[in-house]
Amino acid sequence: MKTSKNSQNDLTSTIHLSHLRPVPATHALEVALEKLSQDEQRIIGGLSPEKAMLLGVSGPAKGFRFLLDSAEITIGRQVTSDISLDDVTVSRKHAQITREVTPKGAVHILEDSKSLNGTYVNAVSITSVPLKDGDELQLGKFRFVFFSGKVNS
C-alpha cells in the first residue's frame, strides 16, 4: 500500500456525529442552569456583563471552565489556541468566538474556521452564529454550554 508523505503527517480524523440530539430551545437556559453546581452558579452569577464562560458538559473537557474575557478567543487543537482541545476530532484551527460590543451589551459570536468535523450549536451545524445563554456547543468530542454575564440580569 502506497501512502503519501502528507497523509502520514496529518493527525486530523473525521468523525461521524450522528449521535447529535436536538436541544430544546425554549427551555435550554433553564435546563442548563438546573444542571450547574452551586459553585458554578456562583461563578456564572459573578461574571461582568461583557464576559462569558464555556462550561464543559461532556467529552474530555467535562467539568472544565473557560472564561471568555477577550475580544477574540481561538479554539483548536494547536497549543497556541486560547482554548486548546487536545483531540484529533478537533481541527488545529477549529473555531473562534468574537465579542462585539453593542448599545445593548456584549454579543459573543461563534464562527467555524472551516474545520473538518464542523462546529455545532444546539445540534445544528453552523458557520457563524451569535450565542445565547444555555446554548450547547459541540466541537469534535467536546460539548460546552455557553453562559454570559447577562444571564442573571
PDB file of C-alpha atoms in Angstrom, residues 49-120:
ATOM      1  CA  PRO A  49     -21.871  41.731  31.514  1.00  0.00           C
ATOM      2  CA  GLU A  50     -19.136  41.810  28.838  1.00  0.00           C
ATOM      3  CA  LYS A  51     -17.649  38.445  29.841  1.00  0.00           C
ATOM      4  CA  ALA A  52     -18.876  34.921  29.238  1.00  0.00           C
ATOM      5  CA  MET A  53     -17.943  31.350  30.073  1.00  0.00           C
ATOM      6  CA  LEU A  54     -17.952  27.934  28.449  1.00  0.00           C
ATOM      7  CA  LEU A  55     -18.610  25.022  30.789  1.00  0.00           C
ATOM      8  CA  GLY A  56     -17.559  21.544  29.635  1.00  0.00           C
ATOM      9  CA  VAL A  57     -20.547  19.209  29.949  1.00  0.00           C
ATOM     10  CA  SER A  58     -19.260  16.078  28.191  1.00  0.00           C
ATOM     11  CA  GLY A  59     -16.208  14.728  26.486  1.00  0.00           C
ATOM     12  CA  PRO A  60     -12.624  15.138  27.617  1.00  0.00           C
ATOM     13  CA  ALA A  61     -13.257  18.681  28.947  1.00  0.00           C
ATOM     14  CA  LYS A  62     -16.204  17.744  31.181  1.00  0.00           C
ATOM     15  CA  GLY A  63     -16.103  19.967  34.250  1.00  0.00           C
ATOM     16  CA  PHE A  64     -13.653  22.452  32.717  1.00  0.00           C
ATOM     17  CA  ARG A  65     -14.483  26.167  32.690  1.00  0.00           C
ATOM     18  CA  PHE A  66     -13.175  28.575  30.075  1.00  0.00           C
ATOM     19  CA  LEU A  67     -13.527  32.304  30.704  1.00  0.00           C
ATOM     20  CA  LEU A  68     -14.250  34.335  27.570  1.00  0.00           C
ATOM     21  CA  ASP A  69     -12.802  37.701  28.539  1.00  0.00           C
ATOM     22  CA  SER A  70     -11.092  38.834  25.318  1.00  0.00           C
ATOM     23  CA  ALA A  71     -12.391  40.377  22.118  1.00  0.00           C
ATOM     24  CA  GLU A  72     -11.346  37.198  20.275  1.00  0.00           C
ATOM     25  CA  ILE A  73     -10.889  33.655  21.571  1.00  0.00           C
ATOM     26  CA  THR A  74      -9.419  30.971  19.308  1.00  0.00           C
ATOM     27  CA  ILE A  75     -10.377  27.317  19.767  1.00  0.00           C
ATOM     28  CA  GLY A  76      -8.449  24.425  18.272  1.00  0.00           C
ATOM     29  CA  ARG A  77      -6.019  21.574  18.679  1.00  0.00           C
ATOM     30  CA  GLN A  78      -2.972  23.862  18.437  1.00  0.00           C
ATOM     31  CA  VAL A  79      -1.330  24.545  21.777  1.00  0.00           C
ATOM     32  CA  THR A  80      -1.254  28.232  20.832  1.00  0.00           C
ATOM     33  CA  SER A  81      -5.071  28.375  20.759  1.00  0.00           C
ATOM     34  CA  ASP A  82      -6.690  30.305  23.592  1.00  0.00           C
ATOM     35  CA  ILE A  83      -8.753  27.169  24.249  1.00  0.00           C
ATOM     36  CA  SER A  84      -6.637  24.185  23.281  1.00  0.00           C
ATOM     37  CA  LEU A  85      -8.595  20.931  22.879  1.00  0.00           C
ATOM     38  CA  ASP A  86      -6.182  18.046  22.530  1.00  0.00           C
ATOM     39  CA  ASP A  87      -8.060  15.513  20.419  1.00  0.00           C
ATOM     40  CA  VAL A  88      -7.885  14.515  16.745  1.00  0.00           C
ATOM     41  CA  THR A  89     -11.623  15.261  16.330  1.00  0.00           C
ATOM     42  CA  VAL A  90     -10.785  18.958  16.719  1.00  0.00           C
ATOM     43  CA  SER A  91      -9.079  20.813  13.867  1.00  0.00           C
ATOM     44  CA  ARG A  92      -5.883  22.725  14.536  1.00  0.00           C
ATOM     45  CA  LYS A  93      -7.822  25.959  13.983  1.00  0.00           C
ATOM     46  CA  HIS A  94     -11.383  24.831  14.661  1.00  0.00           C
ATOM     47  CA  ALA A  95     -13.386  27.927  15.614  1.00  0.00           C
ATOM     48  CA  GLN A  96     -13.270  31.335  17.211  1.00  0.00           C
ATOM     49  CA  ILE A  97     -15.518  33.402  19.449  1.00  0.00           C
ATOM     50  CA  THR A  98     -15.539  37.144  18.975  1.00  0.00           C
ATOM     51  CA  ARG A  99     -17.101  39.670  21.314  1.00  0.00           C
ATOM     52  CA  GLU A 100     -18.907  42.606  19.760  1.00  0.00           C
ATOM     53  CA  VAL A 101     -19.968  45.461  21.996  1.00  0.00           C
ATOM     54  CA  THR A 102     -23.369  46.933  21.119  1.00  0.00           C
ATOM     55  CA  PRO A 103     -25.523  49.557  22.845  1.00  0.00           C
ATOM     56  CA  LYS A 104     -27.477  46.666  24.423  1.00  0.00           C
ATOM     57  CA  GLY A 105     -24.308  44.998  25.718  1.00  0.00           C
ATOM     58  CA  ALA A 106     -21.812  42.422  24.534  1.00  0.00           C
ATOM     59  CA  VAL A 107     -22.662  39.799  21.925  1.00  0.00           C
ATOM     60  CA  HIS A 108     -20.478  36.705  21.545  1.00  0.00           C
ATOM     61  CA  ILE A 109     -20.343  35.233  18.037  1.00  0.00           C
ATOM     62  CA  LEU A 110     -19.117  31.705  17.372  1.00  0.00           C
ATOM     63  CA  GLU A 111     -17.592  31.155  13.932  1.00  0.00           C
ATOM     64  CA  ASP A 112     -16.378  27.880  12.481  1.00  0.00           C
ATOM     65  CA  SER A 113     -12.885  28.143  10.959  1.00  0.00           C
ATOM     66  CA  LYS A 114     -13.581  25.675   8.130  1.00  0.00           C
ATOM     67  CA  SER A 115     -12.973  22.763  10.486  1.00  0.00           C
ATOM     68  CA  LEU A 116     -13.048  19.205   9.203  1.00  0.00           C
ATOM     69  CA  ASN A 117     -15.776  17.976  11.587  1.00  0.00           C
ATOM     70  CA  GLY A 118     -17.732  21.208  11.808  1.00  0.00           C
ATOM     71  CA  THR A 119     -18.996  23.271  14.709  1.00  0.00           C
ATOM     72  CA  TYR A 120     -22.465  22.721  16.136  1.00  0.00           C
TER      73      TYR A 120
END
